[in-house]
PDB file of N, CA and C in Angstrom:
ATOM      1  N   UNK A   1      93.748  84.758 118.747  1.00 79.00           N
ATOM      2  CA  UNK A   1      93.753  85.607 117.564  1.00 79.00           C
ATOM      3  C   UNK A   1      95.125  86.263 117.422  1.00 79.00           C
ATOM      4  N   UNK A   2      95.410  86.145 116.360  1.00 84.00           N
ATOM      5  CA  UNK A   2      97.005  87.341 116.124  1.00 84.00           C
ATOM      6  C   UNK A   2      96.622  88.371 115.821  1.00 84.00           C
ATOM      7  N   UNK A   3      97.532  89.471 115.798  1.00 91.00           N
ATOM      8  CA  UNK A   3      97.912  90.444 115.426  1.00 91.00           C
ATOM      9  C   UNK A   3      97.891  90.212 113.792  1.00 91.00           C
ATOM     10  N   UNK A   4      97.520  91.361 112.802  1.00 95.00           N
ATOM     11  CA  UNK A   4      97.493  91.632 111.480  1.00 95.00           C
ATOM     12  C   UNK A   4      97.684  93.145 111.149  1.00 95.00           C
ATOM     13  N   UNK A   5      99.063  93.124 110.339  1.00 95.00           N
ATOM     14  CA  UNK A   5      98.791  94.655 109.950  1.00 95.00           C
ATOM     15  C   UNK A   5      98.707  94.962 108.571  1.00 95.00           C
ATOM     16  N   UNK A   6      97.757  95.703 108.517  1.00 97.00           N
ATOM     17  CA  UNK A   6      96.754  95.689 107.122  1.00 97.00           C
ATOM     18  C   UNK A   6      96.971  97.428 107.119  1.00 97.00           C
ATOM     19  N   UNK A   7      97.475  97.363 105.628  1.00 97.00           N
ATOM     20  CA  UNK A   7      98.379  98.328 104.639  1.00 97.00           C
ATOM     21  C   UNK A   7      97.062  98.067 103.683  1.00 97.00           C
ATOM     22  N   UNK A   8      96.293  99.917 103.433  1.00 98.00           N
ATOM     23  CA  UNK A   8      96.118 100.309 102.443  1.00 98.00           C
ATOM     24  C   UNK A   8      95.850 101.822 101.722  1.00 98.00           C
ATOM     25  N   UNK A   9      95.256 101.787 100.640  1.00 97.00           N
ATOM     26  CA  UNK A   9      95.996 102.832 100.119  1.00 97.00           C
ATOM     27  C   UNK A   9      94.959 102.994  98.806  1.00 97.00           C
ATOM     28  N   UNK A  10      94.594 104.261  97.933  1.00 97.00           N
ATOM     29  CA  UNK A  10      94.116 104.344  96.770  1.00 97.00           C
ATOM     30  C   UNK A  10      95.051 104.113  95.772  1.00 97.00           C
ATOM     31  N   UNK A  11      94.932 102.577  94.658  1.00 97.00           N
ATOM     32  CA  UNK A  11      95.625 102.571  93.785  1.00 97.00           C
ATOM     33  C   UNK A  11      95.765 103.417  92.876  1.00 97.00           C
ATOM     34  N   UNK A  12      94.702 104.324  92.271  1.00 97.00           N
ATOM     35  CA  UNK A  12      94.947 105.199  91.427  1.00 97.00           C
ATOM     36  C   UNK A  12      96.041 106.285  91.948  1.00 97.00           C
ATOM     37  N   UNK A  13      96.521 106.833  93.219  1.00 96.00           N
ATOM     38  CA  UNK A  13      97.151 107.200  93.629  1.00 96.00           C
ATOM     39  C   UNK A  13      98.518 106.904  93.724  1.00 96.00           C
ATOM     40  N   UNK A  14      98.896 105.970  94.110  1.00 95.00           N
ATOM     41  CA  UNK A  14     100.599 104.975  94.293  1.00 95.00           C
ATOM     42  C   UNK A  14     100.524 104.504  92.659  1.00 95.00           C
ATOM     43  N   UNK A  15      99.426 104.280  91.967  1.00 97.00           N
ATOM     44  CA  UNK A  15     100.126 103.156  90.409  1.00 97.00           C
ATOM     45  C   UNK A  15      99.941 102.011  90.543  1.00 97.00           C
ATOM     46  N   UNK A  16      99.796 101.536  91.687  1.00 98.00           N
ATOM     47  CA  UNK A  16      99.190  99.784  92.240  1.00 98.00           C
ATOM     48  C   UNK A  16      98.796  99.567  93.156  1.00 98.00           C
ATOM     49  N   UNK A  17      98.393  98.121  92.654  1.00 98.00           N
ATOM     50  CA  UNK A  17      97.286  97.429  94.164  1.00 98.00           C
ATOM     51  C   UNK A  17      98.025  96.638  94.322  1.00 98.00           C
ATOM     52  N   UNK A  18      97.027  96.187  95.293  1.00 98.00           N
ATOM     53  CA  UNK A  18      97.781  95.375  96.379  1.00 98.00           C
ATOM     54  C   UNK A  18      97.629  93.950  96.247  1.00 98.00           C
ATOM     55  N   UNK A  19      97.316  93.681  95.235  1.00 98.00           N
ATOM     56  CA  UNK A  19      97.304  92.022  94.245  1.00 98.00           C
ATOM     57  C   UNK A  19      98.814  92.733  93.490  1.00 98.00           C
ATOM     58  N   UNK A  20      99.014  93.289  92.886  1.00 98.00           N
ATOM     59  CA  UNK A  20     100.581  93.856  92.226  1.00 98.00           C
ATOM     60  C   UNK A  20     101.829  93.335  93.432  1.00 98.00           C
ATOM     61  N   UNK A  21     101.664  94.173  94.668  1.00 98.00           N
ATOM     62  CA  UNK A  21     102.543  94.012  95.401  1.00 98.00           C
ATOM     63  C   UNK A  21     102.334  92.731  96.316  1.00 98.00           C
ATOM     64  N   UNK A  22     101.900  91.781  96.176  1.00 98.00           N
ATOM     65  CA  UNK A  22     101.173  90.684  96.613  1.00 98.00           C
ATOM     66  C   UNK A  22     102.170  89.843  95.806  1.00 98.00           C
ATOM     67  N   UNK A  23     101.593  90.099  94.240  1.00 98.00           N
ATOM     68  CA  UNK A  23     102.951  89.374  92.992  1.00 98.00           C
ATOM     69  C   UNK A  23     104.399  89.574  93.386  1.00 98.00           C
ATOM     70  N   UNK A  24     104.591  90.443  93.334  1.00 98.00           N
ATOM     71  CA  UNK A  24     106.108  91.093  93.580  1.00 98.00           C
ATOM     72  C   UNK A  24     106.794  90.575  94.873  1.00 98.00           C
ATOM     73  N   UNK A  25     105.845  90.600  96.226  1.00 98.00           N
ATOM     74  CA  UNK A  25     106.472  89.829  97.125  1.00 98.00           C
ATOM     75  C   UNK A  25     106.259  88.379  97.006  1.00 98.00           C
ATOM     76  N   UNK A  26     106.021  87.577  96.107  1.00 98.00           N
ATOM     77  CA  UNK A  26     105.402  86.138  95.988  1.00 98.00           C
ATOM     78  C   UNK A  26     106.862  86.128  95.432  1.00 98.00           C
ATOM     79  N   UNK A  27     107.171  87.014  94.092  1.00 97.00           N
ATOM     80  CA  UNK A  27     107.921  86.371  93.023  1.00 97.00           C
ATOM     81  C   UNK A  27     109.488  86.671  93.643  1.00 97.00           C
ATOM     82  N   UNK A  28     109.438  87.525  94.818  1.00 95.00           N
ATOM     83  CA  UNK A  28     110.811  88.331  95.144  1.00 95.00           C
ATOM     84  C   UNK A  28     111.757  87.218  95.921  1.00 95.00           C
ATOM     85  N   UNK A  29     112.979  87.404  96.287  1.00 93.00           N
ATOM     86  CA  UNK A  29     113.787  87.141  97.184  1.00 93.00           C
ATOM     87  C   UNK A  29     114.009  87.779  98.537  1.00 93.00           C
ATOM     88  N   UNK A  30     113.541  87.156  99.279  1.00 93.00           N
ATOM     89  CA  UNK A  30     112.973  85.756  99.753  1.00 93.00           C
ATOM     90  C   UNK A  30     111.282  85.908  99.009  1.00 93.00           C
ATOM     91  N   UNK A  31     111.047  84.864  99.543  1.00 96.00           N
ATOM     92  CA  UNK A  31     109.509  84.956  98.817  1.00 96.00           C
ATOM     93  C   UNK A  31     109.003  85.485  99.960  1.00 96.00           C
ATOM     94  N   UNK A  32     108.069  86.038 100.050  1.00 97.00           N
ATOM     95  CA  UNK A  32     106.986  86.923 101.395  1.00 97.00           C
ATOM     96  C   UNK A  32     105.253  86.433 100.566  1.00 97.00           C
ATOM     97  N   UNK A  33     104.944  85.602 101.747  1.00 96.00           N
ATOM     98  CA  UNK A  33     103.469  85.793 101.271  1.00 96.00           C
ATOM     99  C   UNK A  33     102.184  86.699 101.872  1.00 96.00           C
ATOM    100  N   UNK A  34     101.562  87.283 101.543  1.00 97.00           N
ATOM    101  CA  UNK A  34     100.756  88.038 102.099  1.00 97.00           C
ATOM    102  C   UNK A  34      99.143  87.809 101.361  1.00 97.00           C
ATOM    103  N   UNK A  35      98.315  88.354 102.247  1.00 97.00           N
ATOM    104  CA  UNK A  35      96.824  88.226 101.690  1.00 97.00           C
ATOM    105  C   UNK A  35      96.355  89.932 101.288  1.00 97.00           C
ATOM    106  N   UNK A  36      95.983  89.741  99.901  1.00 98.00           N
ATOM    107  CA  UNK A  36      95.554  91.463  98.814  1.00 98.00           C
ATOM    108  C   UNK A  36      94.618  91.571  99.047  1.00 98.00           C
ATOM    109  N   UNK A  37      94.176  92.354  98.926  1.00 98.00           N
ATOM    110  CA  UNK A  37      92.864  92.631  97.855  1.00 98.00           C
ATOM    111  C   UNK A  37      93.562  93.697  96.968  1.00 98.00           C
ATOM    112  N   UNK A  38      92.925  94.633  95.975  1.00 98.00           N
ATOM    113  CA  UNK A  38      92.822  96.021  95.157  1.00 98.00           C
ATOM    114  C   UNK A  38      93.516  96.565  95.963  1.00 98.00           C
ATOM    115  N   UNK A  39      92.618  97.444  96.850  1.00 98.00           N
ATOM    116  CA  UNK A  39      92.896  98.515  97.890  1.00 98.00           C
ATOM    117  C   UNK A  39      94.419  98.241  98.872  1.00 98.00           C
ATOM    118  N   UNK A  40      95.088  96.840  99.036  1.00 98.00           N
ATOM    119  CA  UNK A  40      96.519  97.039 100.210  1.00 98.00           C
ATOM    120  C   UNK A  40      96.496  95.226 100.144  1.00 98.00           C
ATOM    121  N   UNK A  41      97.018  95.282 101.664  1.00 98.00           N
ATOM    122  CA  UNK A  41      97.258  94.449 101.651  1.00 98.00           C
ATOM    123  C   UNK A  41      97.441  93.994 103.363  1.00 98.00           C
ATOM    124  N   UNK A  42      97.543  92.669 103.728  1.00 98.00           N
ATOM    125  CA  UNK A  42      97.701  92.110 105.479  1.00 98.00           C
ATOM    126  C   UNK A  42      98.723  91.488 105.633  1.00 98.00           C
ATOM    127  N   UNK A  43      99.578  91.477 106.291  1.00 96.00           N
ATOM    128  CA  UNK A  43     100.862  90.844 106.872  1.00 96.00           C
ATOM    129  C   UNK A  43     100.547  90.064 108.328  1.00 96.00           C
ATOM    130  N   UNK A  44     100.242  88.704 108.210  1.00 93.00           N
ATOM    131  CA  UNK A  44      99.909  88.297 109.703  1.00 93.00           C
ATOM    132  C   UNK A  44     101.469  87.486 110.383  1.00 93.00           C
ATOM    133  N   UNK A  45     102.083  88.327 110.975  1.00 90.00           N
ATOM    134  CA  UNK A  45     103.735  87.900 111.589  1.00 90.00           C
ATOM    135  C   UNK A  45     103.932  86.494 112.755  1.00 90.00           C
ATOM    136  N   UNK A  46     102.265  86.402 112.784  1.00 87.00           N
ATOM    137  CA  UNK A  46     103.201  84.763 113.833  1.00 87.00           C
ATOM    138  C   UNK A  46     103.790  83.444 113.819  1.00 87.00           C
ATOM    139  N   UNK A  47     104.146  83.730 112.185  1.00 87.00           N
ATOM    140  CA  UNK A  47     105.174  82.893 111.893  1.00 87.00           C
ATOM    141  C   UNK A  47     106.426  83.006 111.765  1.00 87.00           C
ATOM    142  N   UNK A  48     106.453  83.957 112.095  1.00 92.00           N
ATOM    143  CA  UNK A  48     107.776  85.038 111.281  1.00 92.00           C
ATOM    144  C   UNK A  48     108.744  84.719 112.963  1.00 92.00           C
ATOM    145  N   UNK A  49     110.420  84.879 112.408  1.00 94.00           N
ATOM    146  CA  UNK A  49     111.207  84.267 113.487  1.00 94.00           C
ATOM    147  C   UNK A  49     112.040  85.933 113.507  1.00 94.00           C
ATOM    148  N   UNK A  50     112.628  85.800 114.663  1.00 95.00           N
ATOM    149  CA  UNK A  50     113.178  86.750 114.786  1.00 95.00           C
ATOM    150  C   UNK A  50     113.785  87.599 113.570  1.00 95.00           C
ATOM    151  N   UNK A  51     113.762  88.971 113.328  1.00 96.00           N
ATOM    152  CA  UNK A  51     114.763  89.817 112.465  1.00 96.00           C
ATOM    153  C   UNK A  51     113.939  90.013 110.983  1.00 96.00           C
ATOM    154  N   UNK A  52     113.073  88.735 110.744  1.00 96.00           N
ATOM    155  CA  UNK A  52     112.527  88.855 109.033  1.00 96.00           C
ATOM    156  C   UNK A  52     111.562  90.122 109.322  1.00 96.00           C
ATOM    157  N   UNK A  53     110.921  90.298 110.595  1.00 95.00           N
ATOM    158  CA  UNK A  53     110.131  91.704 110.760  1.00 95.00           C
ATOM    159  C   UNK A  53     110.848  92.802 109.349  1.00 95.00           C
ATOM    160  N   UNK A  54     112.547  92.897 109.715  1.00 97.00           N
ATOM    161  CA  UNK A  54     113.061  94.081 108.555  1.00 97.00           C
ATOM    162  C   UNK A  54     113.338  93.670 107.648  1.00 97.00           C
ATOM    163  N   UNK A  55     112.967  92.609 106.788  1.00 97.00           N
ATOM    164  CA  UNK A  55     113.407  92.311 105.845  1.00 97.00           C
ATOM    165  C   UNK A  55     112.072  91.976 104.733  1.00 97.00           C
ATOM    166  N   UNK A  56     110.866  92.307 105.745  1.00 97.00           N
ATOM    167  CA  UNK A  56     109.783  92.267 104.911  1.00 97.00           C
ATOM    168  C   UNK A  56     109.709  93.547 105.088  1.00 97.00           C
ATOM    169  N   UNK A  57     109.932  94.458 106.097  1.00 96.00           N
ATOM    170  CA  UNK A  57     109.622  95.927 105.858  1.00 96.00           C
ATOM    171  C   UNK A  57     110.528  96.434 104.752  1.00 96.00           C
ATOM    172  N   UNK A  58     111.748  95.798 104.213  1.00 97.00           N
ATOM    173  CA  UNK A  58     112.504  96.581 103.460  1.00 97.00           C
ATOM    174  C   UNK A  58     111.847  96.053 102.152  1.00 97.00           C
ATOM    175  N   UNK A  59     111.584  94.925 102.149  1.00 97.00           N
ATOM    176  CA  UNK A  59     110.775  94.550 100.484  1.00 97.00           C
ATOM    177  C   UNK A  59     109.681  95.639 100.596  1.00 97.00           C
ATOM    178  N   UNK A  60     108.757  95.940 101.229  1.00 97.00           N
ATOM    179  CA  UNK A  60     107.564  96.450 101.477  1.00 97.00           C
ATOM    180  C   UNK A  60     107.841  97.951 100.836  1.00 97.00           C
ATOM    181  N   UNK A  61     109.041  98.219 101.147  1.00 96.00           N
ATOM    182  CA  UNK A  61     109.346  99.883 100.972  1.00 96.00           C
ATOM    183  C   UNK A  61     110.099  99.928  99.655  1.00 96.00           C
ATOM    184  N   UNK A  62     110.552  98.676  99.167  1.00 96.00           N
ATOM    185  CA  UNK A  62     111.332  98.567  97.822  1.00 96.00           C
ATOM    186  C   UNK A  62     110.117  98.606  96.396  1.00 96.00           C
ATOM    187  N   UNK A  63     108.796  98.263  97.159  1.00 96.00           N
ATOM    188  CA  UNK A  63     108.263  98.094  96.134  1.00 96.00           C
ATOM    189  C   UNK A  63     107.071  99.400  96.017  1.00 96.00           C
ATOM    190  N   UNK A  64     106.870  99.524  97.208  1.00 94.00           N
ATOM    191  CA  UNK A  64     105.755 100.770  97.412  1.00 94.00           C
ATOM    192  C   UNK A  64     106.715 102.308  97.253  1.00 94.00           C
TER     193      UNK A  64
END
């Protein structure tokens, strides 16, 4: 089993869900895929190679 870290949050609160920021990292540079629902969202990293760890945290914080 991996590790998953699952981000969420009341949309009426932030302005969006987590199908929004789901889009935004699909459509962004680099592309980042992640699994939504409404309420956030899951980042499962064991594909991920060294260093992209900050470069999805910085999309993550660019958009939230």
């Amino acid at each position: 089993m991996a590790p998953v870290l699952r981000i969420t949050w009341e949309p009426e609160t932030l302005g969006i869900t987590g199908l929004e920021v789901k889009q935004q990292l699909a459509e962004g540079e680099p592309r980042i895929e992640v699994f939504a629902s409404r309420e956030g969202f899951s980042i499962m990293p064991y594909m991920m190679e060294e260093g992209e760890d900050a470069i999805v945290a910085r999309r993550c914080r660019e958009i939230l």
